[in-house]
XYZ file of C-alpha atoms in Angstrom:
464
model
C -41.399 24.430 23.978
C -37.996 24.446 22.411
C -37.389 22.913 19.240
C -34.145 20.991 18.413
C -32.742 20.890 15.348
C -30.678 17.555 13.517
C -27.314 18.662 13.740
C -26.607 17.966 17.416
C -28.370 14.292 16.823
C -25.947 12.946 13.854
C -23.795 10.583 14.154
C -20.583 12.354 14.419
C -18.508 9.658 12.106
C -21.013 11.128 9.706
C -20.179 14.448 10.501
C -16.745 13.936 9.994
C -17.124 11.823 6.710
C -19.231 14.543 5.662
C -16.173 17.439 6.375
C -13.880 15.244 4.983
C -15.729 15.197 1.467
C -16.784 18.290 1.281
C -13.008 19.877 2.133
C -11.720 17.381 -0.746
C -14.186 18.887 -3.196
C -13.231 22.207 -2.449
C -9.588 21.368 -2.898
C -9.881 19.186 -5.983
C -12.257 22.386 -7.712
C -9.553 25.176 -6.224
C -6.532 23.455 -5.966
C -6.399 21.340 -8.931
C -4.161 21.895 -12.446
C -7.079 21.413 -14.594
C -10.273 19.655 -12.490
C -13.089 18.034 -13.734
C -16.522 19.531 -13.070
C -18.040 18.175 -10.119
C -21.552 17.326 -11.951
C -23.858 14.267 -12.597
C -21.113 12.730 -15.116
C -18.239 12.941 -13.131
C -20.852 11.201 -10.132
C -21.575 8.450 -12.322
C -17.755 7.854 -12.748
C -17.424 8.146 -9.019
C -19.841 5.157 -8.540
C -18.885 3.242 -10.997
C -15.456 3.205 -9.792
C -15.863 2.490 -6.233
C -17.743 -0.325 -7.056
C -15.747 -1.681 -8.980
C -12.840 -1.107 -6.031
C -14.800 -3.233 -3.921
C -15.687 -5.699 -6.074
C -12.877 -6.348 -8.858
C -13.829 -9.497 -10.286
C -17.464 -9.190 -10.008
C -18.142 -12.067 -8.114
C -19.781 -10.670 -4.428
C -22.529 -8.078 -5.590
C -25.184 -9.154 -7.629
C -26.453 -7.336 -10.550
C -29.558 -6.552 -8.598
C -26.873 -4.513 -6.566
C -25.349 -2.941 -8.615
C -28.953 -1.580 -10.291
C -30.207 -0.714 -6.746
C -27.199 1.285 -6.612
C -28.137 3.599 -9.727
C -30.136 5.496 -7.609
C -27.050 7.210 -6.277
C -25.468 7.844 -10.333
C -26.373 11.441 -10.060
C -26.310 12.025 -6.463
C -22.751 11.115 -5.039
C -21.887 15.125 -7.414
C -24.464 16.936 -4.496
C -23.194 14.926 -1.497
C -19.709 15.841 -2.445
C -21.040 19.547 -2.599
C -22.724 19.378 0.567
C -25.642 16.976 0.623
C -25.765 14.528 3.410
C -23.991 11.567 2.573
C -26.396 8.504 1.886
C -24.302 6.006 -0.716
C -21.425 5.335 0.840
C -23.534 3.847 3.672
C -25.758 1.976 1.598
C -23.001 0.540 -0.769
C -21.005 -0.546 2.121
C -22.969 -1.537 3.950
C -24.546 -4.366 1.327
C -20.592 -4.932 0.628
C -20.176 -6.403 3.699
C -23.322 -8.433 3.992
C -22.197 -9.639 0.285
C -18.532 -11.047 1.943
C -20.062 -12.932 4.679
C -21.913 -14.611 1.918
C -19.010 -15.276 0.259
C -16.926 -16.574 2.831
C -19.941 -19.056 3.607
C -19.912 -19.891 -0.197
C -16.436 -21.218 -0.402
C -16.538 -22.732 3.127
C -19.068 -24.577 2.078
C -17.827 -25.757 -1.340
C -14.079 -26.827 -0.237
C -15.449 -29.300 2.071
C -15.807 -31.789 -1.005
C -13.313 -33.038 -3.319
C -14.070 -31.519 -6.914
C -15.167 -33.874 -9.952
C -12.210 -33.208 -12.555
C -13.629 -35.716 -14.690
C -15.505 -32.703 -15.967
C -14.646 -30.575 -18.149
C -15.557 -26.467 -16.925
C -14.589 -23.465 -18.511
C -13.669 -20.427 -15.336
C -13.234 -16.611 -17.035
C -10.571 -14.947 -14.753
C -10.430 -11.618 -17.027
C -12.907 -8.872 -14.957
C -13.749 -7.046 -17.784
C -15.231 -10.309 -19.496
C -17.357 -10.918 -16.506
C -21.066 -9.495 -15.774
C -22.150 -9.771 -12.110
C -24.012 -12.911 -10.634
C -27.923 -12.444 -11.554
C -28.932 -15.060 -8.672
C -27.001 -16.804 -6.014
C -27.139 -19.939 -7.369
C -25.164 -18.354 -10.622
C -23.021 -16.798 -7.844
C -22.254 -20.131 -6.173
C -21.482 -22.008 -9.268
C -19.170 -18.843 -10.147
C -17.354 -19.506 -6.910
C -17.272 -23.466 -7.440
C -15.285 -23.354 -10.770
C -12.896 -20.572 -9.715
C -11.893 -22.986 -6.728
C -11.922 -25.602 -8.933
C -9.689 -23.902 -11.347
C -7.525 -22.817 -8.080
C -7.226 -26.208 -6.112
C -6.473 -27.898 -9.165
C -3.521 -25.687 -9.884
C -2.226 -26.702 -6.520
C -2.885 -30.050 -6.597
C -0.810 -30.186 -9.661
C 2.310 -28.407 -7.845
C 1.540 -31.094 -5.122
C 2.066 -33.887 -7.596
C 5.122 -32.379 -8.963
C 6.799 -32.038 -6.386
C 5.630 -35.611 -5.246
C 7.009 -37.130 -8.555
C 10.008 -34.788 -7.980
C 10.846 -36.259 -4.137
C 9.583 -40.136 -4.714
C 12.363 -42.483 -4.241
C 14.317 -40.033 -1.287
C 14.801 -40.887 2.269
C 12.053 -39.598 4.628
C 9.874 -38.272 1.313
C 6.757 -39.852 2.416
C 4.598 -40.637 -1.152
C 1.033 -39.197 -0.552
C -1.335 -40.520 -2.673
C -3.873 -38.277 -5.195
C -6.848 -37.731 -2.987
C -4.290 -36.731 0.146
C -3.060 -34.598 -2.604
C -6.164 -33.643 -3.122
C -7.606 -32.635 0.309
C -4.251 -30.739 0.895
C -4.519 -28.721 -1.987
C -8.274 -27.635 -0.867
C -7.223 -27.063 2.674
C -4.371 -24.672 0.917
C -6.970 -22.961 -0.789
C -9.049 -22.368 2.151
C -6.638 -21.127 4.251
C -5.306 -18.746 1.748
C -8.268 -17.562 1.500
C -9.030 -16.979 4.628
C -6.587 -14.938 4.950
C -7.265 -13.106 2.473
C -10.842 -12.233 3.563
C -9.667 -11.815 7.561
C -7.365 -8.934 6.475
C -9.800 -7.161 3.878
C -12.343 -7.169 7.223
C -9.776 -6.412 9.454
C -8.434 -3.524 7.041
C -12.058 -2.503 5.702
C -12.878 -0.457 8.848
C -15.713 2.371 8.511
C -12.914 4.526 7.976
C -10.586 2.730 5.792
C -13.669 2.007 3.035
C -14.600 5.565 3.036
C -10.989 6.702 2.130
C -11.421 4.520 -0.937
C -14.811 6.322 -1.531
C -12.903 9.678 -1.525
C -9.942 8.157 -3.140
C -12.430 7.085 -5.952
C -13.270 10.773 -6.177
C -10.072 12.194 -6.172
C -8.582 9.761 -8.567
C -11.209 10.754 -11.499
C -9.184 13.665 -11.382
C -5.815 11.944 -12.648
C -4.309 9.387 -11.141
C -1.866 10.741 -9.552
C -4.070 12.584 -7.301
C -5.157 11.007 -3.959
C -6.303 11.301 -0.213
C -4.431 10.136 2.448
C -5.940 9.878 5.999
C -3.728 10.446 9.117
C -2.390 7.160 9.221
C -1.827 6.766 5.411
C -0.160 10.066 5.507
C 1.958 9.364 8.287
C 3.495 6.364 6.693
C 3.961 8.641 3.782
C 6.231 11.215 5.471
C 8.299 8.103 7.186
C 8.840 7.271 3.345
C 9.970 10.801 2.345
C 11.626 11.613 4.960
C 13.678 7.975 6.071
C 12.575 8.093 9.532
C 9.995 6.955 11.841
C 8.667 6.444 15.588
C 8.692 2.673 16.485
C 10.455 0.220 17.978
C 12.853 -1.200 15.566
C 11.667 -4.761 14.467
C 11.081 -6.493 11.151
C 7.612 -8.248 10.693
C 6.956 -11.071 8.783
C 3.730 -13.251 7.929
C 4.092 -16.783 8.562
C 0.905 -18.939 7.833
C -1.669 -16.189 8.946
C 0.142 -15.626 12.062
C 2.549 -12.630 12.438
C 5.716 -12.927 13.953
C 9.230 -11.201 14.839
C 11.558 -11.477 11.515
C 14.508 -9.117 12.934
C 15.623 -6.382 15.588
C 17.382 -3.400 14.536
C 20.269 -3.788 16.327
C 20.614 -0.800 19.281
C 16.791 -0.506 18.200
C 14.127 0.309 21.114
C 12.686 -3.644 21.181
C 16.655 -4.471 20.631
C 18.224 -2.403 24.024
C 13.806 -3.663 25.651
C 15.775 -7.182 25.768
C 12.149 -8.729 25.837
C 11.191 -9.094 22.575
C 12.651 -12.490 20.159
C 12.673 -13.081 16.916
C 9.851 -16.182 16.108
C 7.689 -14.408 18.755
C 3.975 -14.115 17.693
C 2.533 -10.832 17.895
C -1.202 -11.315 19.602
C -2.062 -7.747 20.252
C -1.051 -4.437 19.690
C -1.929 -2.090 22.876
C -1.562 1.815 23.515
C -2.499 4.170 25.931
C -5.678 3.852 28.022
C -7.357 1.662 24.988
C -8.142 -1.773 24.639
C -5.355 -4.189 22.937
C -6.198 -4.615 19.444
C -5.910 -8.418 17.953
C -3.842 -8.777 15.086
C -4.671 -12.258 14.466
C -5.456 -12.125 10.513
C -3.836 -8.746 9.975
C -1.654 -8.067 7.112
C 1.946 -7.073 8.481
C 1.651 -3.836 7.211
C -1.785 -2.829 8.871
C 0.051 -4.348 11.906
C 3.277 -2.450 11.538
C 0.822 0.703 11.540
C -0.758 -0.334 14.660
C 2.908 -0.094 16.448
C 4.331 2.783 15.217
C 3.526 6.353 16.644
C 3.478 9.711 15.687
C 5.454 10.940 18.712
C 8.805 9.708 20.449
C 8.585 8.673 23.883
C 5.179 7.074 23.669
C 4.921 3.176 24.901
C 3.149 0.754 22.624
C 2.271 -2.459 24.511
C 2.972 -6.068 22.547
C 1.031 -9.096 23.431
C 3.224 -11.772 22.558
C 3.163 -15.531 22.529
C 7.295 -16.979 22.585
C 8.210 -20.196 20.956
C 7.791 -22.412 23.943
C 3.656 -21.439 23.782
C 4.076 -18.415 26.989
C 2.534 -15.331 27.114
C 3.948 -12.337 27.875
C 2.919 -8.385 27.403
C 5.803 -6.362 26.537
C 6.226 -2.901 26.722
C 8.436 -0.427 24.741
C 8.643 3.032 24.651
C 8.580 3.959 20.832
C 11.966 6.083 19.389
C 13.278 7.147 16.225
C 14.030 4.668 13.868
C 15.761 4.746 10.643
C 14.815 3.474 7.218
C 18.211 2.486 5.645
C 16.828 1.543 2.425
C 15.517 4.350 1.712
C 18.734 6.892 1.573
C 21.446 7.154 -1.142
C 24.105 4.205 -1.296
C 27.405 4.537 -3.452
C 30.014 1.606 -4.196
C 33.193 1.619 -6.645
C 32.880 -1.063 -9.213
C 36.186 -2.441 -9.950
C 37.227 -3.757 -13.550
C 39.586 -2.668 -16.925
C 37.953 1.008 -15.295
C 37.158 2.253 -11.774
C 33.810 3.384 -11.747
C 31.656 5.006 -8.991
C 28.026 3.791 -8.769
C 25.451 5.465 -6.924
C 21.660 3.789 -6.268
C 19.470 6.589 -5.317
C 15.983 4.996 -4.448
C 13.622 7.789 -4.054
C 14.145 11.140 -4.102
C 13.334 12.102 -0.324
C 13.204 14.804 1.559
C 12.400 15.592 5.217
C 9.894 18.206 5.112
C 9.091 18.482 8.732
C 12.651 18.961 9.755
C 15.196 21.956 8.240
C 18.444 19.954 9.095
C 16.735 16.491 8.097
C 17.574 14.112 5.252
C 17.653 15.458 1.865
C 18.267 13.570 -0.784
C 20.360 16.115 -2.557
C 22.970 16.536 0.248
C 23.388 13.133 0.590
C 24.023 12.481 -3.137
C 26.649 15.679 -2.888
C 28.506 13.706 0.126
C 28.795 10.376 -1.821
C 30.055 12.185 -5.150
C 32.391 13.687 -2.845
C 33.730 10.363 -1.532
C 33.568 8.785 -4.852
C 36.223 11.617 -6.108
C 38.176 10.436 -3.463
C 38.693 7.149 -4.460
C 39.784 8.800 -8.151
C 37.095 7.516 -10.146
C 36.835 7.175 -13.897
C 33.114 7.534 -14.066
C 29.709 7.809 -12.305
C 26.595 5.871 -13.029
C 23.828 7.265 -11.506
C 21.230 4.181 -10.786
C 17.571 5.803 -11.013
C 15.695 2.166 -11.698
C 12.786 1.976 -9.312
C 12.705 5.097 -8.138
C 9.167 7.052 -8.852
C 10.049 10.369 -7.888
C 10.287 12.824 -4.796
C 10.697 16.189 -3.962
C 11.414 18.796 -6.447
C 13.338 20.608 -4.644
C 16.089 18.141 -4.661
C 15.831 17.295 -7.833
C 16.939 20.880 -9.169
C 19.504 20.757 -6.483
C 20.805 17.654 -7.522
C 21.057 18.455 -11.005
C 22.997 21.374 -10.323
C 26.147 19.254 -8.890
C 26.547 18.612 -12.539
C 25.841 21.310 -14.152
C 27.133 25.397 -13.960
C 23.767 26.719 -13.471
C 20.650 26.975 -16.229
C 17.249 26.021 -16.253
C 16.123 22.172 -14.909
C 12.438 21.888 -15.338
C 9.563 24.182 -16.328
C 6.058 24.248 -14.247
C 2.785 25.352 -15.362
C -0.051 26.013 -12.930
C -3.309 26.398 -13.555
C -3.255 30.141 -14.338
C -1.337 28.775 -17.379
C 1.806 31.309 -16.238
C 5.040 29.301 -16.356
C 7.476 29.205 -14.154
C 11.189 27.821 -14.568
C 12.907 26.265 -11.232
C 16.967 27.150 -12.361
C 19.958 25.866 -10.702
C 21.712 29.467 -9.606
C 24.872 28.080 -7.923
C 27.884 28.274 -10.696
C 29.930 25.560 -8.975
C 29.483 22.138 -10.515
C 30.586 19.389 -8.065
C 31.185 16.621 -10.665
C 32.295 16.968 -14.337
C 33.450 13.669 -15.315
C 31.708 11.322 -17.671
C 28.260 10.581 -16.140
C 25.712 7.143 -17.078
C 22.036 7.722 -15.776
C 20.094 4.241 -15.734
C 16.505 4.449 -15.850
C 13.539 1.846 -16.659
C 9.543 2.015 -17.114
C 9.002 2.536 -12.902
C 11.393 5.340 -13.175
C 9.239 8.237 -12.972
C 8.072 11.786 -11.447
C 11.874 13.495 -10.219
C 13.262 10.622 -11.662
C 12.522 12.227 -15.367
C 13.616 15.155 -14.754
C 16.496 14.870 -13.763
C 17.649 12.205 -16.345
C 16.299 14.427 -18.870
C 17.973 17.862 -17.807
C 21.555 15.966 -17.739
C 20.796 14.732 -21.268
């Protein structure tokens, strides 16, 4: 008789959630500036958070839930060191039973026209909030926040009837029209809103917030990105991705064509409109996916690839109701609005302006963008054009690569020190600018707000 052991029977999603976890811990304990300990405390945290992820305004889990899931307060330490993974599973799993309650709940209570004879009192602050004990406290919890909701809109309904009455082809709609419209607004807003959390909320997608829960205890700076997530990450950085050159846009649940990239891969295709409705989103031997509910940017992951040359296949319903499958092979597209722009402002002095949105940098290629070269060549054209001045625009822009920033830095300075870094081991280390040559010398403005942040700093506070 041969014996068989458990390993070869798991489910090998659990496997993998399992690696995933336990590589994260390893990194977050070795690779960390200064990590928490991994122990009961820092578990408790972990669920505490997650639940509160999933359920912001307390309003799908009930408190018998949330106690239930106590068991796992000084567990979720072990299964990131190792231990089979049991609370995710459980915790999800209960989520989603919870949202198909809730979508039942306000189904159900929009199909009535709301007595605002009464007067109700709805708490919209979280932290004020306790979790429903029963359903029927659950229920009533719903009723008065789509009260509170529907009458906001009906309001805005009556405004802009009192606005419109008296102007040819306004037709005057009275209250309860006004009434069952704002409802039916509600609803479908609604249901939009819980389509794409269950079309986003796959296995994997709600156990990347479970890690992310993890790794943000840390600081919160400090995440985990899956493939996908850090795909669309290095398109950011780096300006460029694989796709097929079209603008999305959400138009009353439905997603649709906004724009082509003109002498992009669906613009040379020929096939592809704008107004068409995306249906499904296809690829290699596997079944279409339907978008219908998707947010546009779970979508716009669905079309673009990780390699040029590979076809993504479009279900698409046109304008006049056909439909049609199109298929385009995927190429590199670029994101304009992420590189540097430059203009010359012209008034009593002419003055060179240059909007730098992110610091970016395209790791993955040695001759791709960098953020830093770019900003040389526009400085360069701006001294061209005889400029008085420079204002460097830095609003909105969190940050980048560091690299860039000490090479950007040193086009306007001889050389010296830029920024200081401290790992772990406490040693200090000083990233310099080494190149004497200074590219600009004139008088420089540096324009910064509170989501300027990261690169963005550093280098406003090494020019000043």
């Amino acid at each position: 008789m041969q014996s068989k052991g458990n390993a070869g029977n798991e489910d090998p999603v659990k496997q993998k959630h399992a690696r995933i976890l336990r590589n994260v811990g390893i990194l977050l304990k070795e690779g960390h500036f200064s990590p928490l300990p991994i122990n009961d405390a820092f578990s408790i945290s972990v669920l505490k958070k997650f639940t509160e992820d999933l359920d912001t305004d307390k309003n799908m889990f009930f408190q018998s839930d949330i106690d239930q899931f106590q068991k796992y307060a000084t567990v979720i330490d072990d299964e990131i060191l190792g231990k089979p993974i049991e609370s995710f599973y459980e915790i999800t799993d209960v989520y989603k039973k919870r949202l198909d309650e809730v979508q039942e709940i306000y189904n159900q209570v929009l199909q009535q026209p709301f007595d605002y004879t009464i007067q109700e009192r709805v708490e919209l602050d979280p932290k004020k909030n306790n979790h429903p004990k029963t359903e029927a406290e659950r229920k009533d919890n719903w009723r008065k926040r789509l009260k509170y909701l529907t009458l906001a809109k009906y309001v805005e309904l009556q405004e802009e009837r009192d606005k419109n009455k008296g102007k040819d082809d306004f037709v005057v709609k009275p209250d309860s029209t006004l009434e069952r419209e704002a409802r039916q607004s509600i609803q479908k807003q609604l249901d939009r809103f819980f389509n794409t959390k269950k079309n986003r909320e796959t296995q994997d997608e709600l156990f990347s917030s479970f890690v992310n829960a993890v790794a943000s205890l840390m600081d919160p700076h400090t995440n985990y990105y899956p493939p996908v997530d850090l795909r669309s990450f290095n398109e950011g950085m780096s300006g460029r991705f694989y796709g097929i050159g079209a603008q999305l846009k959400e138009d009353d649940g439905k997603i649709k064509i906004a724009s082509l990239v003109t002498a992009g891969p669906a613009w040379k295709n020929g096939e592809l409109k704008e107004n068409d409705e995306i249906l499904k989103v296809g690829q290699g031997d596997a079944e279409p996916v339907d978008v219908t509910g998707f947010a546009v940017s779970d979508a716009v992951k669905l079309i673009r690839g990780s390699q040029k040359g590979s076809e993504v296949r479009l279900t698409v319903r046109k304008p006049d109701g056909t439909i049609h499958v199109v298929k385009i092979i995927r190429d590199e597209v670029k994101l304009e609005d992420t590189f540097v722009k430059s203009a010359i402002i012209e008034g009593e002095n002419r003055i060179g302006y240059i909007y730098l949105p992110e610091f970016y940098a395209d790791f993955e290629r040695p001759d791709g963008a960098r953020c830093a070269v770019d900003v040389a060549r526009e400085l360069e054209k701006l001294k061209a054009e005889n400029v008085e001045g420079i204002i460097m625009d830095l609003r909105g822009n969190g940050g980048g690569s560091l690299y860039d920033v000490v090479q950007m830095v040193g086009l306007f300075i001889p050389d010296g020190p830029v920024v200081q870094v401290k790992g772990r081991d406490e040693k200090s280390s000083v990233l310099r600018d080494r190149d004497r040559n200074v590219q600009y010398t004139g008088p420089l403005a540096v324009l910064v707000d509170e989501t300027s942040a990261s690169a963005s700093e550093i280098f406003a506070a090494a020019i000043q």
